[in-house]
Short mmCIF file of C-alpha atoms in Angstrom, two decimals:
data_model
loop_
_atom_site.label_atom_id
_atom_site.label_comp_id
_atom_site.label_asym_id
_atom_site.label_seq_id
_atom_site.Cartn_x
_atom_site.Cartn_y
_atom_site.Cartn_z
CA MET I 1 7.86 -21.13 15.35
CA ARG I 2 7.04 -23.91 17.80
CA SER I 3 9.68 -25.36 20.07
CA GLU I 4 11.34 -28.62 19.09
CA GLN I 5 9.86 -30.32 22.15
CA GLU I 6 6.34 -29.30 21.12
CA VAL I 7 6.86 -30.83 17.70
CA ILE I 8 8.30 -34.03 19.14
CA ASN I 9 5.29 -34.32 21.43
CA ALA I 10 2.98 -33.79 18.47
CA VAL I 11 4.78 -36.49 16.48
CA ASP I 12 4.23 -38.93 19.35
CA LYS I 13 0.63 -37.88 19.81
CA TYR I 14 -0.61 -37.65 16.20
CA ALA I 15 1.73 -39.98 14.30
CA ASP I 16 -0.85 -42.75 13.88
CA MET I 17 -3.57 -40.36 12.79
CA VAL I 18 -1.35 -38.72 10.17
CA LYS I 19 -0.17 -42.13 9.05
CA HIS I 20 -3.81 -43.19 8.51
CA VAL I 21 -4.52 -40.15 6.35
CA CYS I 22 -1.34 -40.69 4.33
CA PHE I 23 -2.14 -44.37 4.09
CA TYR I 24 -5.58 -44.03 2.54
CA HIS I 25 -4.53 -41.19 0.24
CA LEU I 26 -1.10 -42.11 -1.00
CA LYS I 27 0.21 -44.89 -3.14
CA ASN I 28 3.34 -46.03 -1.36
CA SER I 29 5.30 -45.69 1.85
CA THR I 30 7.91 -43.35 0.37
CA ASP I 31 5.24 -40.82 -0.61
CA ALA I 32 3.61 -41.30 2.77
CA GLU I 33 6.86 -40.60 4.60
CA ASP I 34 7.42 -37.38 2.62
CA VAL I 35 3.97 -36.06 3.40
CA PHE I 36 4.08 -37.33 6.98
CA GLN I 37 7.23 -35.33 7.68
CA ASN I 38 5.92 -32.27 5.91
CA VAL I 39 2.81 -32.24 8.07
CA PHE I 40 4.95 -31.94 11.18
CA LEU I 41 7.20 -29.40 9.49
CA LYS I 42 4.12 -27.27 8.87
CA TYR I 43 3.14 -27.76 12.49
CA MET I 44 6.60 -26.61 13.55
CA LEU I 45 6.31 -23.47 11.45
CA TYR I 46 2.72 -22.66 12.38
CA GLU I 47 2.90 -19.84 14.88
CA LYS I 48 -0.68 -19.25 15.92
CA PRO I 49 -1.82 -20.81 19.21
CA PHE I 50 -4.49 -23.51 19.34
CA ASN I 51 -7.54 -23.09 21.52
CA ASP I 52 -7.33 -26.64 22.87
CA ASP I 53 -6.26 -30.19 21.95
CA GLU I 54 -9.32 -30.73 19.73
CA HIS I 55 -8.49 -27.59 17.76
CA GLU I 56 -4.91 -28.76 17.38
CA LYS I 57 -5.99 -32.25 16.28
CA ALA I 58 -8.45 -30.87 13.71
CA TRP I 59 -5.74 -28.53 12.38
CA ILE I 60 -3.30 -31.42 11.93
CA LEU I 61 -5.97 -33.52 10.23
CA ARG I 62 -6.81 -30.73 7.82
CA VAL I 63 -3.13 -30.11 7.04
CA ALA I 64 -2.52 -33.84 6.53
CA ILE I 65 -5.50 -34.21 4.17
CA ASN I 66 -4.56 -31.11 2.19
CA SER I 67 -0.90 -32.15 2.03
CA CYS I 68 -1.90 -35.53 0.62
CA LYS I 69 -4.17 -33.91 -1.96
CA ASP I 70 -1.45 -31.46 -2.96
CA TYR I 71 0.96 -34.34 -3.31
CA LEU I 72 -1.51 -36.24 -5.48
CA ASP I 73 -2.14 -33.24 -7.68
CA ASP I 74 0.89 -34.32 -9.63
CA PHE I 75 -0.59 -36.11 -12.63
CA PHE I 76 1.94 -38.94 -12.59
CA ARG I 77 1.48 -39.59 -8.91
CA ARG I 78 -2.27 -39.51 -9.28
CA ASN I 79 -2.23 -42.18 -11.96
CA LYS I 80 0.18 -44.58 -10.34
CA VAL I 81 -1.24 -47.97 -9.53
CA PRO I 82 -1.34 -48.45 -5.75
CA LEU I 83 0.23 -51.85 -5.83
CA GLU I 84 2.72 -51.06 -3.10
CA VAL I 85 0.00 -50.04 -0.70
CA LEU I 86 -1.87 -53.23 -1.27
CA ASN I 87 1.31 -55.17 -0.74
CA GLU I 88 1.98 -53.24 2.47
CA ILE I 89 -1.51 -54.04 3.67
CA ALA I 90 -0.86 -57.68 3.03
CA ALA I 91 2.28 -57.46 5.09
CA GLU I 92 0.99 -55.38 8.01
CA VAL I 93 -2.69 -56.08 8.45
CA PRO I 94 -4.28 -59.30 9.59
CA GLU I 95 -6.34 -61.09 6.99
CA GLU I 96 -9.74 -60.22 8.54
CA HIS I 97 -9.14 -56.45 8.26
CA ARG I 98 -7.49 -56.46 4.87
CA GLU I 99 -10.75 -56.54 2.92
CA VAL I 100 -12.15 -53.52 4.76
CA LEU I 101 -9.03 -51.47 4.24
CA GLU I 102 -8.85 -52.40 0.58
CA ALA I 103 -12.49 -51.37 0.20
CA VAL I 104 -11.78 -47.98 1.83
CA LEU I 105 -8.67 -47.47 -0.30
CA SER I 106 -10.63 -48.18 -3.45
CA LEU I 107 -13.16 -45.44 -2.68
CA PRO I 108 -12.97 -42.25 -4.72
CA VAL I 109 -10.92 -39.64 -2.86
CA LYS I 110 -13.90 -37.49 -1.95
CA TYR I 111 -15.43 -40.32 0.10
CA LYS I 112 -12.29 -41.52 1.84
CA ASP I 113 -11.92 -38.50 4.09
CA VAL I 114 -15.49 -38.42 5.35
CA ILE I 115 -15.55 -42.19 5.91
CA TYR I 116 -12.29 -42.09 7.89
CA LEU I 117 -13.15 -38.97 9.87
CA HIS I 118 -16.59 -40.26 10.75
CA TYR I 119 -15.98 -43.98 11.36
CA TYR I 120 -12.50 -43.87 12.79
CA GLU I 121 -12.08 -40.43 14.35
CA GLY I 122 -15.75 -40.21 15.37
CA TYR I 123 -16.40 -36.72 14.02
CA SER I 124 -19.93 -35.56 13.30
CA ALA I 125 -20.98 -34.27 9.90
CA VAL I 126 -20.79 -30.70 11.25
CA GLU I 127 -17.24 -31.22 12.53
CA ILE I 128 -16.17 -32.92 9.30
CA GLY I 129 -17.62 -30.00 7.38
CA LYS I 130 -15.42 -27.62 9.37
CA ILE I 131 -12.29 -29.71 8.89
CA LEU I 132 -12.80 -30.22 5.17
CA GLY I 133 -14.35 -26.85 4.46
CA LYS I 134 -17.53 -28.44 3.12
CA LYS I 135 -21.19 -27.82 3.86
CA GLU I 136 -22.88 -30.11 6.36
CA ASN I 137 -25.33 -31.39 3.74
CA THR I 138 -22.45 -32.19 1.40
CA VAL I 139 -20.81 -34.23 4.17
CA TYR I 140 -24.05 -36.14 4.81
CA SER I 141 -24.35 -36.83 1.13
CA LEU I 142 -20.71 -38.01 0.83
CA LEU I 143 -21.10 -40.21 3.89
CA SER I 144 -24.25 -41.78 2.50
CA ARG I 145 -22.76 -42.49 -0.91
CA GLY I 146 -19.47 -43.72 0.55
CA ARG I 147 -21.35 -46.03 2.88
CA LYS I 148 -23.36 -47.38 -0.06
CA ILE I 149 -20.22 -48.15 -2.08
CA LEU I 150 -18.63 -49.91 0.88
CA LYS I 151 -21.78 -51.92 1.40
CA GLU I 152 -21.72 -53.00 -2.20
CA LYS I 153 -18.10 -54.07 -1.87
CA LEU I 154 -18.32 -55.69 1.53
CA GLY I 155 -21.98 -56.62 1.83
CA GLY I 156 -23.99 -56.22 5.05
CA ASP I 157 -26.65 -53.85 6.27
CA GLU I 158 -26.04 -50.25 5.18
CA ASN I 159 -27.74 -48.91 8.29
CA GLY I 160 -25.48 -50.93 10.46
CA TRP I 161 -22.43 -48.87 9.41
CA MET M 1 -19.60 -52.80 10.33
CA ALA M 2 -18.55 -49.36 11.53
CA GLY M 3 -16.43 -51.13 14.08
CA LYS M 4 -14.73 -53.04 11.30
CA ILE M 5 -13.35 -49.84 9.79
CA HIS M 6 -12.16 -48.74 13.20
CA ASN M 7 -10.50 -52.04 13.90
CA ALA M 8 -8.96 -52.20 10.44
CA PHE M 9 -7.36 -48.77 10.78
CA ASP M 10 -6.12 -49.65 14.24
CA ASN M 11 -3.71 -51.99 12.51
CA ILE M 12 -2.11 -49.10 10.64
CA LYS M 13 0.51 -47.59 12.90
CA ALA M 14 3.27 -45.11 12.42
CA ASN M 15 6.22 -47.31 13.28
CA SER M 16 9.01 -46.10 15.51
CA GLN M 17 11.34 -45.84 12.53
CA LEU M 18 9.03 -43.33 10.82
CA LYS M 19 8.60 -41.35 14.05
CA GLN M 20 12.33 -41.28 14.64
CA ALA M 21 13.05 -40.26 11.06
CA THR M 22 10.49 -37.45 11.38
CA LYS M 23 11.97 -36.21 14.65
CA GLN M 24 15.41 -36.24 13.04
CA PHE M 25 14.01 -34.40 10.02
CA ILE M 26 12.45 -31.76 12.30
CA SER M 27 15.62 -31.44 14.33
CA GLU M 28 17.59 -30.75 11.16
CA LYS M 29 15.09 -28.09 10.17
CA TYR M 30 15.74 -26.22 13.41
CA ASN M 31 19.34 -25.87 12.30
CA ASP M 32 18.36 -24.83 8.78
CA LYS M 33 18.95 -21.08 8.76
CA THR M 34 17.48 -20.66 5.30
CA LEU M 35 14.22 -22.12 6.52
CA LEU M 36 14.14 -19.73 9.44
CA VAL M 37 14.80 -16.81 7.14
CA ARG M 38 12.18 -18.05 4.72
CA ARG M 39 9.62 -18.20 7.49
CA ARG M 40 9.95 -14.54 8.22
CA PRO M 41 8.37 -13.24 5.04
CA VAL M 42 5.12 -12.45 6.84
CA LEU M 43 6.93 -10.12 9.21
CA GLN M 44 9.31 -8.95 6.53
CA LYS M 45 6.41 -8.34 4.18
CA ARG M 46 4.55 -6.33 6.77
CA PHE M 47 7.67 -4.38 7.61
CA ALA M 48 8.36 -3.79 3.92
CA ILE M 49 4.77 -2.64 3.35
CA ILE M 50 4.95 -0.26 6.32
CA CYS M 51 8.30 1.08 5.08
CA MET M 52 6.94 1.50 1.58
CA ALA M 53 3.87 3.28 2.92
CA LEU M 54 6.03 5.57 5.04
CA ILE M 55 8.32 6.31 2.11
CA ILE M 56 5.34 7.07 -0.12
CA VAL M 57 3.72 9.28 2.52
CA ALA M 58 7.03 11.03 3.19
CA GLY M 59 7.61 11.38 -0.54
CA VAL M 60 4.16 12.81 -1.22
CA ASN M 61 4.37 15.13 1.77
CA GLY M 62 7.89 16.15 0.83
CA TYR M 63 6.81 16.80 -2.73
CA LEU M 64 3.84 18.86 -1.56
CA TRP M 65 6.04 20.66 0.97
CA VAL M 66 8.49 21.63 -1.74
CA LYS M 67 5.91 22.32 -4.44
CA THR M 68 3.32 24.21 -2.42
CA PRO M 69 3.48 27.96 -3.10
CA VAL M 70 3.86 30.02 0.05
CA SER M 71 4.82 33.36 -1.46
CA TYR M 72 3.86 35.28 -4.58
CA ILE M 73 5.56 38.01 -6.54
CA SER M 74 3.46 39.83 -9.07
CA ILE M 75 5.29 41.72 -11.83
CA ASP M 76 3.04 44.20 -13.55
CA VAL M 77 3.71 46.76 -16.26
CA ASN M 78 1.24 46.11 -18.91
CA PRO M 79 2.30 42.49 -19.02
CA SER M 80 0.93 41.00 -15.84
CA ILE M 81 2.94 38.06 -14.52
CA GLU M 82 2.93 36.28 -11.20
CA LEU M 83 5.58 34.03 -9.74
CA ALA M 84 4.57 31.49 -7.10
CA LEU M 85 7.44 30.61 -4.77
CA ASN M 86 7.97 27.63 -2.51
CA ARG M 87 9.46 27.61 0.97
CA PHE M 88 12.91 27.85 -0.53
CA ASP M 89 11.97 30.97 -2.50
CA ARG M 90 12.18 29.09 -5.77
CA VAL M 91 9.66 29.49 -8.55
CA VAL M 92 7.15 26.63 -8.61
CA SER M 93 4.77 28.18 -11.12
CA VAL M 94 4.53 31.18 -13.40
CA THR M 95 1.19 32.63 -14.44
CA ALA M 96 0.50 35.29 -17.02
CA TYR M 97 -2.71 37.26 -16.43
CA ASN M 98 -2.91 38.82 -19.88
CA SER M 99 -1.76 38.10 -23.40
CA GLU M 100 1.23 40.42 -23.06
CA GLY M 101 2.32 38.50 -20.01
CA GLU M 102 1.96 35.25 -21.88
CA GLU M 103 4.14 36.61 -24.64
CA VAL M 104 6.83 37.59 -22.13
CA ILE M 105 7.05 34.32 -20.23
CA LYS M 106 6.83 32.19 -23.34
CA ASP M 107 10.05 30.20 -23.63
CA LEU M 108 11.57 31.74 -20.49
CA PRO M 109 13.13 29.12 -18.20
CA LEU M 110 11.73 30.30 -14.87
CA LYS M 111 10.60 27.25 -12.92
CA GLY M 112 12.98 26.14 -10.23
CA LYS M 113 14.87 29.41 -10.30
CA ILE M 114 15.44 31.48 -7.20
CA TYR M 115 13.06 34.44 -7.41
CA THR M 116 15.77 37.09 -7.88
CA SER M 117 17.13 35.23 -10.86
CA ALA M 118 13.62 34.74 -12.25
CA ILE M 119 12.94 38.49 -11.93
CA ASP M 120 16.18 39.27 -13.77
CA THR M 121 15.26 36.82 -16.52
CA ILE M 122 11.85 38.40 -16.98
CA VAL M 123 12.92 42.03 -16.76
CA GLU M 124 15.88 41.51 -19.07
CA SER M 125 13.90 39.58 -21.67
CA LYS M 126 13.53 41.23 -25.06
CA THR M 127 9.74 41.04 -25.00
CA MET M 128 9.49 42.67 -21.58
CA ASN M 129 11.76 45.47 -22.66
CA ILE M 130 9.24 46.49 -25.31
CA TYR M 131 6.92 47.47 -22.45
CA LEU M 132 9.51 49.02 -20.16
CA THR M 133 9.37 52.52 -21.61
CA GLU M 134 10.15 55.82 -19.95
CA ASN M 135 6.53 56.34 -18.94
CA SER M 136 5.75 52.80 -17.87
CA GLU M 137 5.69 51.67 -14.29
CA LEU M 138 7.17 48.36 -13.24
CA ILE M 139 5.46 47.29 -10.05
CA PHE M 140 6.46 44.29 -7.96
CA THR M 141 3.83 43.17 -5.49
CA ILE M 142 4.87 40.68 -2.84
CA ALA M 143 2.45 38.53 -0.89
CA ALA M 144 4.31 36.33 1.55
CA GLN M 145 4.16 34.89 5.02
CA SER M 146 5.60 37.33 7.52
CA SER M 147 8.68 35.15 8.01
CA HIS M 148 9.52 35.40 4.31
CA GLU M 149 8.17 38.83 3.50
CA SER M 150 11.14 40.87 4.65
CA LYS M 151 13.66 38.62 2.97
CA ILE M 152 11.83 38.55 -0.34
CA ASN M 153 11.19 42.26 -0.21
CA THR M 154 14.89 42.91 0.28
CA GLY M 155 15.69 40.66 -2.64
CA VAL M 156 13.12 42.36 -4.86
CA LYS M 157 14.39 45.80 -3.86
CA ASN M 158 17.89 44.78 -4.86
CA ARG M 159 16.58 43.62 -8.24
CA CYS M 160 14.64 46.88 -8.60
CA GLY M 161 17.86 48.78 -8.29
CA HIS M 162 19.37 46.79 -11.10
CA THR M 163 16.53 47.08 -13.58
CA GLY M 164 17.29 50.67 -14.50
CA HIS M 165 13.58 51.32 -14.92
CA ASN M 166 11.01 53.23 -12.94
CA SER M 167 10.05 50.51 -10.51
CA GLN M 168 8.14 50.16 -7.31
CA SER M 169 7.71 47.33 -4.82
CA VAL M 170 4.63 46.73 -2.74
CA THR M 171 4.08 44.20 0.00
CA THR M 172 0.70 42.91 0.97
CA ASP M 173 -0.59 40.00 2.94
CA THR M 174 -1.39 36.63 1.44
CA GLY M 175 -5.08 37.09 2.23
CA ILE M 176 -5.74 38.82 -1.08
CA VAL M 177 -4.08 36.16 -3.21
CA GLN M 178 -7.16 33.98 -3.58
CA ASP M 179 -9.45 36.96 -4.20
CA ALA M 180 -7.09 38.27 -6.88
CA HIS M 181 -6.94 34.93 -8.63
CA ASN M 182 -10.70 34.54 -8.45
CA CYS M 183 -10.98 37.83 -10.31
CA GLY M 184 -8.43 36.72 -12.89
CA LEU M 185 -5.94 39.37 -11.81
CA SER M 186 -2.42 39.21 -10.55
CA ILE M 187 -2.06 40.27 -6.93
CA GLY M 188 -0.32 43.47 -8.10
CA LYS M 189 -3.20 44.54 -10.29
CA TYR M 190 -5.77 43.44 -7.74
CA TYR M 191 -4.01 45.46 -5.07
CA ALA M 192 -4.06 48.49 -7.37
CA TYR M 193 -7.76 47.82 -8.05
CA LEU M 194 -8.47 47.80 -4.30
CA GLN M 195 -6.85 51.21 -4.02
CA LEU M 196 -8.69 52.61 -6.99
CA VAL M 197 -12.10 51.28 -6.01
CA GLN M 198 -11.91 53.32 -2.81
CA TYR M 199 -12.27 56.44 -4.96
CA ASP M 200 -14.36 55.10 -7.80
CA ASP M 201 -16.75 52.31 -6.92
CA THR M 202 -17.87 52.02 -10.54
CA ILE M 203 -14.52 50.55 -11.48
CA THR M 204 -14.51 46.79 -11.89
CA THR M 205 -11.83 44.15 -11.94
CA ASP M 206 -12.58 43.66 -15.64
CA ASP M 207 -11.78 47.32 -16.22
CA CYS M 208 -8.47 46.89 -14.42
CA HIS M 209 -7.74 43.75 -16.33
CA ASN M 210 -7.60 45.75 -19.53
CA MET M 211 -5.54 48.63 -18.11
CA SER M 212 -1.79 48.91 -17.71
CA MET M 213 -0.40 49.59 -14.27
CA SER M 214 0.57 53.14 -15.24
CA GLU M 215 -3.02 53.82 -16.30
CA ILE M 216 -4.36 52.50 -13.01
CA GLN M 217 -1.78 54.48 -11.09
CA ARG M 218 -2.72 57.65 -13.00
CA LEU M 219 -6.39 57.13 -12.10
CA ILE M 220 -5.50 56.67 -8.46
CA THR M 221 -3.35 59.77 -8.53
CA GLY M 222 -6.13 61.58 -10.33
CA HIS M 223 -8.42 60.83 -7.41
CA GLY M 224 -6.01 62.63 -5.17
CA HIS M 225 -4.37 59.63 -3.59
CA ASN M 226 -0.68 60.02 -3.52
CA THR M 227 0.68 56.62 -4.37
CA ASP M 228 3.94 57.98 -5.62
CA ASN M 229 5.15 58.93 -2.16
CA THR M 230 8.64 59.32 -3.44
CA ASP M 231 9.10 62.25 -1.13
CA THR M 232 8.42 60.24 1.98
CA ASN M 233 11.39 58.53 3.43
CA ASN M 234 10.49 56.29 6.34
CA GLY M 235 13.50 54.15 6.83
CA CYS M 236 14.24 52.57 3.48
CA SER M 237 17.61 52.85 1.91
CA SER M 238 18.59 56.32 0.84
CA ASP M 239 17.99 55.45 -2.80
CA ASN M 240 14.41 54.43 -2.20
CA SER M 241 11.30 56.09 -0.81
CA CYS M 242 8.67 54.17 1.06
CA ILE M 243 5.13 54.47 2.28
CA THR M 244 3.55 52.38 4.96
CA GLU M 245 -0.22 52.11 4.92
CA GLY M 246 -1.68 49.64 7.36
CA HIS M 247 -0.08 46.33 6.54
CA HIS M 248 0.58 47.42 2.98
CA HIS M 249 3.98 48.73 2.22
CA GLU M 250 5.02 50.49 -0.94
CA GLU M 251 8.41 51.54 -2.12
CA ASN M 252 9.54 53.41 -5.19
CA HIS M 253 12.83 52.73 -6.86
CA GLU M 254 14.44 54.57 -9.65
#
């Protein structure tokens, strides 16, 4: 088990990243808080050492994504209308970014992860493949289709994404 | 447009309230003993698996140790019976080497008994008594590790004295056990065969299989080999006469 200080440091370091993952996966802030805390609980209980910071970050990302998916596996949660999230966006995010976030949130789940990991975290298709446990070609394909859907929603040049 | 996604997500922050609540949540977990215990299953599981494996190995080895025959007592008249004994001198298996032997041991509770008690049970059985006539010879042949040989021989000699029949005990080494079994003979009959074949190399184990011990003994005697040796006293009890021949050791009891 990791020390309490290690976990506190990780909360400070990765809180925003985990929040992003919870945000684009989950339907409301209560769900997000549950999963958010569980991610760091898993980190606390994970005993194997990390090779470096990048390894640690990728591990937390993978755990956060999987935790969200597990949480959504509940049929009732999966079918809830994400009204609260949209309302939260309205409250937290400036007008000019709201449309982009809403477009990302409306993507099918399989595209959300690759779009976030690539465009926000800056991971390559190979790295995303490792984090998500998918083949590189599958990641390229998901990125391409996700980009196309976003373009349709937001307009603009697809290649410019 | 890629920058737009980046900028949009930059507006989503984990607020200090969420961070604080998470730190509090984690802090509480450190005091949760049940969680700590629950996290040990990997170690506990490994430990349990190792323990189970050790118990199984010990159990199997213990079973084999107790069940492996280390000594044999062959009881031959015409019925030919062999007791296999474990390290504790208890019967682990009983084998009849002819139909008469099968008839004798049928329904006799011998397994698990100490060998002296098993001998009594066999010799005192009604079926065995049919074969224990005035002219018959009851021969006990013992094949045991040297550490057990003397003890078992003493026990057999004591039982010989109680049978009230013309009996004889022979000790031999365990080396002949496998050969005897390969020939389908008890070690007693095989030992007698080895003696007889010295004088008549036309005799076969099949021939001996169909002969009673008294018949084999008569043939040996007929070839001039004195197996009776009742006149030779070389240190046995005053009631018994013994012969020592190499590592083989014969004693007659009446």
